[in-house]
PDB file of C-alpha atoms in Angstrom:
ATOM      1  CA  UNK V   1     -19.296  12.718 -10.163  1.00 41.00           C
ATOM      2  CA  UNK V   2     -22.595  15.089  -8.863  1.00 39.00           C
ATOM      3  CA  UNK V   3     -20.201  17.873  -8.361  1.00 38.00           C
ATOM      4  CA  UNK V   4     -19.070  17.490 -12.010  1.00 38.00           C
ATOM      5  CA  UNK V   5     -22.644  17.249 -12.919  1.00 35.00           C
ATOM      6  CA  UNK V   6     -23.356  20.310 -10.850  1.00 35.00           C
ATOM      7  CA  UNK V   7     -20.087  22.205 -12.327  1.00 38.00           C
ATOM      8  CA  UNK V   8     -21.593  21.749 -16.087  1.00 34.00           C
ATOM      9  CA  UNK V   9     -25.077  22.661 -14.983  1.00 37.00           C
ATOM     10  CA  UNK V  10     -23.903  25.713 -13.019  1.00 34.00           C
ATOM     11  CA  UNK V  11     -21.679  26.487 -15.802  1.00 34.00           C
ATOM     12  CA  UNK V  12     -24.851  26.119 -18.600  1.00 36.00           C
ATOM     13  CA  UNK V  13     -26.626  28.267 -16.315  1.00 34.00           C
ATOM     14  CA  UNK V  14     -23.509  31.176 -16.220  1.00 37.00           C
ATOM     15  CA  UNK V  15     -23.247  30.876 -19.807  1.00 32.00           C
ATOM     16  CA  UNK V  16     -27.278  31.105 -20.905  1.00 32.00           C
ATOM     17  CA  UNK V  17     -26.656  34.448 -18.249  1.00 34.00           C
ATOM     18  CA  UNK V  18     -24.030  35.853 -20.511  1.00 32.00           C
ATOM     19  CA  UNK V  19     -25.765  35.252 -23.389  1.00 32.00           C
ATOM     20  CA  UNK V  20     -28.729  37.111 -22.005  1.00 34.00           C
ATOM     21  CA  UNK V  21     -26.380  39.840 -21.011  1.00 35.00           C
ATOM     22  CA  UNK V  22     -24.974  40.413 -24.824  1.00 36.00           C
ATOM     23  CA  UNK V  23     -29.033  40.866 -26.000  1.00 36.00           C
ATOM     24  CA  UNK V  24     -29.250  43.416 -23.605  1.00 38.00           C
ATOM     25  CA  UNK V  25     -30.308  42.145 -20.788  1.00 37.00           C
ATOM     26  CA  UNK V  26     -28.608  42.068 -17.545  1.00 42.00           C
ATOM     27  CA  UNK V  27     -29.087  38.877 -16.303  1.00 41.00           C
ATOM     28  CA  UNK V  28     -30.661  39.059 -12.753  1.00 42.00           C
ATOM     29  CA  UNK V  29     -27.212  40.627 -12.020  1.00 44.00           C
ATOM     30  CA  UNK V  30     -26.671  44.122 -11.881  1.00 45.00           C
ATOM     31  CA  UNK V  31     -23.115  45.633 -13.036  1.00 46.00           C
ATOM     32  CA  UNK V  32     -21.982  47.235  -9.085  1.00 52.00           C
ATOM     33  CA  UNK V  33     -22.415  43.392  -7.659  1.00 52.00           C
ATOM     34  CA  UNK V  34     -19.204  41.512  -7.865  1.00 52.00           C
ATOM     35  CA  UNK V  35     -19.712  37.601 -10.019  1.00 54.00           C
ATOM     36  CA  UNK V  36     -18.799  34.933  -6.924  1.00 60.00           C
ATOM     37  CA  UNK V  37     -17.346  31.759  -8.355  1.00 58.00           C
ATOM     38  CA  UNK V  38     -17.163  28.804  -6.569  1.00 58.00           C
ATOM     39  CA  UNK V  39     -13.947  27.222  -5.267  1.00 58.00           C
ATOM     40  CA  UNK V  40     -12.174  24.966  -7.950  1.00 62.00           C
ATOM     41  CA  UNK V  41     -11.408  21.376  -5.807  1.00 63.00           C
ATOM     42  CA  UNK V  42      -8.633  20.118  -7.158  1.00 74.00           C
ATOM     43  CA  UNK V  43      -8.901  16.023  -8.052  1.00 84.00           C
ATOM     44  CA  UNK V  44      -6.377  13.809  -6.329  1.00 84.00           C
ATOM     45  CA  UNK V  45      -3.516  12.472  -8.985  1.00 89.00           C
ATOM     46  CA  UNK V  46      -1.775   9.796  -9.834  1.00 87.00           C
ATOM     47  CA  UNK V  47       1.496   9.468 -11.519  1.00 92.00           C
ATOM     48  CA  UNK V  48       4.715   7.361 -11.986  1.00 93.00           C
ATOM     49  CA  UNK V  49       7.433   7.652  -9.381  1.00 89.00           C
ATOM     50  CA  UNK V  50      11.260   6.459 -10.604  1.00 90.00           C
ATOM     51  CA  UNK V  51      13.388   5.438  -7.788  1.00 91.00           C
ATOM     52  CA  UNK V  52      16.812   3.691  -8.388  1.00 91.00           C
ATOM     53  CA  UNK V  53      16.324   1.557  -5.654  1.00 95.00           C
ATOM     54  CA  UNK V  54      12.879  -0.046  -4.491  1.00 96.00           C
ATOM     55  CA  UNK V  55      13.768  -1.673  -1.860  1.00 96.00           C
ATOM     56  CA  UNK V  56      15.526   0.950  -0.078  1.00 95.00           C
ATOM     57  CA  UNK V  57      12.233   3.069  -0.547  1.00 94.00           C
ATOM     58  CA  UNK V  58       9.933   0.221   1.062  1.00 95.00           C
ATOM     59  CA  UNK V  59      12.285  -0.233   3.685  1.00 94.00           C
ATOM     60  CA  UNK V  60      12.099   3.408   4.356  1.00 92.00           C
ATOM     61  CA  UNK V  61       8.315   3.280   4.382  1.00 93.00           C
ATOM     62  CA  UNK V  62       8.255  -0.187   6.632  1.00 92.00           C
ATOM     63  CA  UNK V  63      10.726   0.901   9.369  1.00 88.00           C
ATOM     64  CA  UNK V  64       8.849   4.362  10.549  1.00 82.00           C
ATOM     65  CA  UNK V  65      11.455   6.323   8.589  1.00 75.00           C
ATOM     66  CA  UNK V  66       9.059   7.930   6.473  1.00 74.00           C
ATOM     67  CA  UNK V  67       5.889   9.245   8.361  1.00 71.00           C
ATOM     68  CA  UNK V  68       4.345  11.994   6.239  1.00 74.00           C
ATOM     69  CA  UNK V  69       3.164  10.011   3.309  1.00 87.00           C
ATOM     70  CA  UNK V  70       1.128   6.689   3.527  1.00 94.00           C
ATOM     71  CA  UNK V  71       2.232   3.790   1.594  1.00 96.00           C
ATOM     72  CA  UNK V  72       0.394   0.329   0.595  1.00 97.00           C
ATOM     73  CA  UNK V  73       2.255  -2.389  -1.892  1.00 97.00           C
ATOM     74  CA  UNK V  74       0.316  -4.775  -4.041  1.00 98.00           C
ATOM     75  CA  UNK V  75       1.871  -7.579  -5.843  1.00 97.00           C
ATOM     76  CA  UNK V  76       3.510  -5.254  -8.750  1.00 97.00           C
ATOM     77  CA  UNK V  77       3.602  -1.823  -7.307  1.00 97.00           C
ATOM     78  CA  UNK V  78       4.716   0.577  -4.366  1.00 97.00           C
ATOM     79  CA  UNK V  79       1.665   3.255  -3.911  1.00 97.00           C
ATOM     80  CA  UNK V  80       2.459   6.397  -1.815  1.00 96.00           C
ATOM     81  CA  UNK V  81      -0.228   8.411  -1.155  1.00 95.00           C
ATOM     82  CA  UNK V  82       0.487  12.092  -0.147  1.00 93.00           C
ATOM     83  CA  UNK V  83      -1.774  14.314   2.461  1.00 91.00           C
ATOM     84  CA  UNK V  84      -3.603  15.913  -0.381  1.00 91.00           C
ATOM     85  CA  UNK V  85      -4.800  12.404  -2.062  1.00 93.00           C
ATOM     86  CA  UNK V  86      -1.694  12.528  -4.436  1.00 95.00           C
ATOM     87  CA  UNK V  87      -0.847   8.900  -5.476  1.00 96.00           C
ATOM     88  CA  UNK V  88       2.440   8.411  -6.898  1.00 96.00           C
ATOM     89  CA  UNK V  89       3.283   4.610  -8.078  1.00 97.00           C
ATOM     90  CA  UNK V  90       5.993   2.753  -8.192  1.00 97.00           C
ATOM     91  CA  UNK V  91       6.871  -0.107 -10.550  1.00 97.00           C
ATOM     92  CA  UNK V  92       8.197  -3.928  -8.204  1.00 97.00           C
ATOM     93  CA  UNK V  93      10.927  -5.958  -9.533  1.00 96.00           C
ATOM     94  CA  UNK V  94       9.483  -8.118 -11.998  1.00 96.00           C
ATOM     95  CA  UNK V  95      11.277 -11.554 -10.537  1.00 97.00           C
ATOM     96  CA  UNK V  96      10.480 -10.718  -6.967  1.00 98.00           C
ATOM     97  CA  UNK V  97       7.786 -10.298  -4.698  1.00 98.00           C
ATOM     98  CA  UNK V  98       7.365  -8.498  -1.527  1.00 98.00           C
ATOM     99  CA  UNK V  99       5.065 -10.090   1.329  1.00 98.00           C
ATOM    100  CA  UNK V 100       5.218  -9.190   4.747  1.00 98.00           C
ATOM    101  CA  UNK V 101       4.443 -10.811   7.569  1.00 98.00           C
ATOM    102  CA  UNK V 102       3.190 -10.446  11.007  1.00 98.00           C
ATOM    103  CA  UNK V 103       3.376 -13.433  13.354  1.00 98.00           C
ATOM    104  CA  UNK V 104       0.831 -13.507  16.221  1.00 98.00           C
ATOM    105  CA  UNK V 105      -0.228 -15.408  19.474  1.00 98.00           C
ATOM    106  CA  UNK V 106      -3.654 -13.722  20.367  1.00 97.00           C
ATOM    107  CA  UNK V 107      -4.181 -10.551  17.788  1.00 97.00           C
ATOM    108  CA  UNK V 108      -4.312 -10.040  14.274  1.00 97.00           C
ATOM    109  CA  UNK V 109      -6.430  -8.645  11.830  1.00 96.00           C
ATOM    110  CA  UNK V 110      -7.555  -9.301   7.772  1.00 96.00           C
ATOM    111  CA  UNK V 111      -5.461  -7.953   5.418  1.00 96.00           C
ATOM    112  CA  UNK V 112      -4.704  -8.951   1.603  1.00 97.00           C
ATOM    113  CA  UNK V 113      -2.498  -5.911   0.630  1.00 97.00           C
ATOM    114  CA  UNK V 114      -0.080  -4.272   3.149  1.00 97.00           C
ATOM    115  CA  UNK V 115      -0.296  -0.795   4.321  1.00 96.00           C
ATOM    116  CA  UNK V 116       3.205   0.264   5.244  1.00 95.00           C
ATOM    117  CA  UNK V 117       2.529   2.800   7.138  1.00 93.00           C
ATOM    118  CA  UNK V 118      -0.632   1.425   8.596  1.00 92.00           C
ATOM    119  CA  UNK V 119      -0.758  -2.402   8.983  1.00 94.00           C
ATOM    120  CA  UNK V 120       0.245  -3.334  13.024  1.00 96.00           C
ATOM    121  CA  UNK V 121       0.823  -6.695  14.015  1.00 97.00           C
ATOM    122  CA  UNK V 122       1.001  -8.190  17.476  1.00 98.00           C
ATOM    123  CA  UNK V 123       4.123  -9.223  18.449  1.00 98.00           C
ATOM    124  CA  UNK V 124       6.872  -6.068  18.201  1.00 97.00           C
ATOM    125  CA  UNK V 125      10.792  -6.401  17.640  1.00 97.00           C
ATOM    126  CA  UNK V 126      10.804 -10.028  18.604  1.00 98.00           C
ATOM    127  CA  UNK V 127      13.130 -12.410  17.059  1.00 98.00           C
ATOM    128  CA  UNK V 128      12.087 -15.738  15.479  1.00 98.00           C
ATOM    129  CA  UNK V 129      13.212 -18.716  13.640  1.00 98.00           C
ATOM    130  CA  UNK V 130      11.968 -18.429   9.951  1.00 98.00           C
ATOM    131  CA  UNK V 131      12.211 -21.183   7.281  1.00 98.00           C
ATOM    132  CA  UNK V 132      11.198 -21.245   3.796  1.00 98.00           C
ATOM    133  CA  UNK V 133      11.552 -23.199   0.971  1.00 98.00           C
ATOM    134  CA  UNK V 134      10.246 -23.313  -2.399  1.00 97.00           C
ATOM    135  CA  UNK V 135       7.655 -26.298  -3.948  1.00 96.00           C
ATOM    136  CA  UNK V 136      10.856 -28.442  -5.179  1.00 96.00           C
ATOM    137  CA  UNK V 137      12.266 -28.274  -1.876  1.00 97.00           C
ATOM    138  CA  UNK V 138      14.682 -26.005  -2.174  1.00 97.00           C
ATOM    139  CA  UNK V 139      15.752 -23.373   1.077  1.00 98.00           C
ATOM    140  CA  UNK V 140      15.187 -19.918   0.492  1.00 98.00           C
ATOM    141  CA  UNK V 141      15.054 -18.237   4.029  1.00 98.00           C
ATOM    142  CA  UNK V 142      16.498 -20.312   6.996  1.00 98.00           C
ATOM    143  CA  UNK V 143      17.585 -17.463   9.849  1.00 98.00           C
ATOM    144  CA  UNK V 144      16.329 -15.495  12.691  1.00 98.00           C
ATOM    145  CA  UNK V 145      14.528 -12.667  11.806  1.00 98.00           C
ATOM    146  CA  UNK V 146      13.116  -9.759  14.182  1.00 98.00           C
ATOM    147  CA  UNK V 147       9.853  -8.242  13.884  1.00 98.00           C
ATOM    148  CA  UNK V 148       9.559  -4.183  13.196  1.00 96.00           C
ATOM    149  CA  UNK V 149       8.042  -2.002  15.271  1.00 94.00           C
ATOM    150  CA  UNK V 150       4.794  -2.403  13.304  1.00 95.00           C
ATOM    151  CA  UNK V 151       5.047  -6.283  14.142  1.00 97.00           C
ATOM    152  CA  UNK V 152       6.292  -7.477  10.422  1.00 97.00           C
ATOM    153  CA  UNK V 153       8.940  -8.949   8.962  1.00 98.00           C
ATOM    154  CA  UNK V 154       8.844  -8.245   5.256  1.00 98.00           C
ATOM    155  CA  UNK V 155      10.622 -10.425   2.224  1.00 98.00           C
ATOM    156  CA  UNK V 156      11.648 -10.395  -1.348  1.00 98.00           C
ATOM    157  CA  UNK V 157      10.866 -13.582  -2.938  1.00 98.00           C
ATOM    158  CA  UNK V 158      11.087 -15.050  -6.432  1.00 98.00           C
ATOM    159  CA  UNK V 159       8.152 -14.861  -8.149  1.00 98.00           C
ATOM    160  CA  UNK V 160       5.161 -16.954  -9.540  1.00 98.00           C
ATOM    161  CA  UNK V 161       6.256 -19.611  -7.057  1.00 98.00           C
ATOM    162  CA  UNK V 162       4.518 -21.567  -3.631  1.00 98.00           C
ATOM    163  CA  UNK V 163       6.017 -21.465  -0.440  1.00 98.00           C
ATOM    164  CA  UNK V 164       6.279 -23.347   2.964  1.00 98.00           C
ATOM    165  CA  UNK V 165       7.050 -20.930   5.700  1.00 98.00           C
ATOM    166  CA  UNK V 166       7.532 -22.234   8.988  1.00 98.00           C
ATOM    167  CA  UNK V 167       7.940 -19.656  12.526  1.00 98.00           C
ATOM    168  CA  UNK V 168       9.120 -20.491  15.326  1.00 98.00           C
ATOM    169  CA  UNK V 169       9.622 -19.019  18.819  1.00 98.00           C
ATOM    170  CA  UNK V 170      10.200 -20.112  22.354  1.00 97.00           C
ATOM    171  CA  UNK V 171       8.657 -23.710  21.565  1.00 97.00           C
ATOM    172  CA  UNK V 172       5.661 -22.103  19.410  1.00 98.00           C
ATOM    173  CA  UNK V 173       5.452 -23.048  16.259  1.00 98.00           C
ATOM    174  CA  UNK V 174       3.050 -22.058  12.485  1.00 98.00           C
ATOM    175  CA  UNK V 175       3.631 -23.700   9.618  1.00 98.00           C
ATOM    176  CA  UNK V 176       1.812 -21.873   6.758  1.00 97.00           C
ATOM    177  CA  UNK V 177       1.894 -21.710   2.784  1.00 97.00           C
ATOM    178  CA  UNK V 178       2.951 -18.549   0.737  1.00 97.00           C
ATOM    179  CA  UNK V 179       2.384 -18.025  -2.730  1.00 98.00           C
ATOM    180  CA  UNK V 180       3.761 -15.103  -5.300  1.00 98.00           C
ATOM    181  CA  UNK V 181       1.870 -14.781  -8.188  1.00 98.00           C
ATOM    182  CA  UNK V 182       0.258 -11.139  -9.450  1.00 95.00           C
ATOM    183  CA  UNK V 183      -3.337 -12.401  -7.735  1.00 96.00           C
ATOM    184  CA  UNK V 184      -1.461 -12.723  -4.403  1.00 98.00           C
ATOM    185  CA  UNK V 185      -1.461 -10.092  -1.101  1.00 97.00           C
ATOM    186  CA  UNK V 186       1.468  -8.747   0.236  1.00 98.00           C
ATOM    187  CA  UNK V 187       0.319  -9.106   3.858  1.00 98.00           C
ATOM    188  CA  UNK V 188       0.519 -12.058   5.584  1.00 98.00           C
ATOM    189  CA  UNK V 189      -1.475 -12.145   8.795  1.00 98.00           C
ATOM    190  CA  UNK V 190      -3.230 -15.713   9.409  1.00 97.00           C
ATOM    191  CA  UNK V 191       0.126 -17.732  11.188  1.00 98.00           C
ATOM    192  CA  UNK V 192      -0.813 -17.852  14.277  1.00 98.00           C
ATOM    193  CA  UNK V 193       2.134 -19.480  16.901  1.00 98.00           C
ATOM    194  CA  UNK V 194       0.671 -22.291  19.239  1.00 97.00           C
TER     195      UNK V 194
END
């Protein structure tokens, strides 16, 4: 914002110049002495990315595939952010909800919306026992799932619902509660195995 403010003033300045220049005058400047102009920045930009398939694109994103472009995902849109600032967004599926999760013994860290190419949990590529079901008891998730190499598992889950998730691995267990409304985070970090 002070280097628009300085733009307009510096322009105001250039202009007042040229006016002086048409009564005559030459300014301060004299006609051998090249103008200088200051180097435009260019503003970051945002605009709206169309992908046929979402969840191929997050994928890509989660599993390393992707490395020259970070990525974050709220609870209604993918957000991949170029090396120049560039934002392109992407619109979620409006009945499901991505969270991913990083189960951990000793290290974690806050986190309410999940950087996919940033976010590292603990506990890499390991397999555990995952279990999820839905407020009217009803099993959605009940497998073994393996960690990436960023220490997630991630999940598409009907929306505008509340969870039960329970982990387990070699005798540890967390039992935790998920929910999936537009509020929500997409990262999960807090379930701790003990």
């Amino acid at each position: 914002m002070k280097f628009k403010l300085l733009s307009v003033a510096l322009l105001a300045v250039g202009i007042l110049a040229a006016c002086g220049d048409e009564k005559g005058t030459d300014g301060g400047q004299s006609p051998e002495q090249p103008t200088q102009t200051q180097p435009e920045t260019k503003e970051p930009t945002t605009t709206q990315g169309q992908t046929d398939d979402i969840k191929a694109l997050v994928e890509s994103y989660s599993s390393n595939k992707t490395t020259d472009e970070q990525a974050s995902i709220t609870s209604t849109q993918l957000i991949v952010t170029d090396k120049d600032g560039n934002a392109t967004t992407y619109d979620l599926p409006e009945e499901e909800f991505f969270v991913s999760i990083a189960p951990f013994i000793n290290q974690t860290h806050p986190c309410t919306n999940h950087s996919l190419t940033g976010c590292q949990g603990e506990l890499v590529s390991q397999e555990f026992d995952v279990f999820i079901e839905n407020e009217k008891g009803e099993v959605i998730v009940d497998e073994k799932i393996t960690t990436l190499e960023n220490g997630f598992f991630d999940l598409w889950l009907p929306r505008n619902q509340a969870y039960i998730i329970q982990i387990e691995q070699d005798g540890k267990k967390v039992e935790g509660g998920i929910t999936t409304f537009d509020e929500d985070g997409t990262c999960i970090t807090t379930l701790q195995l003990k």
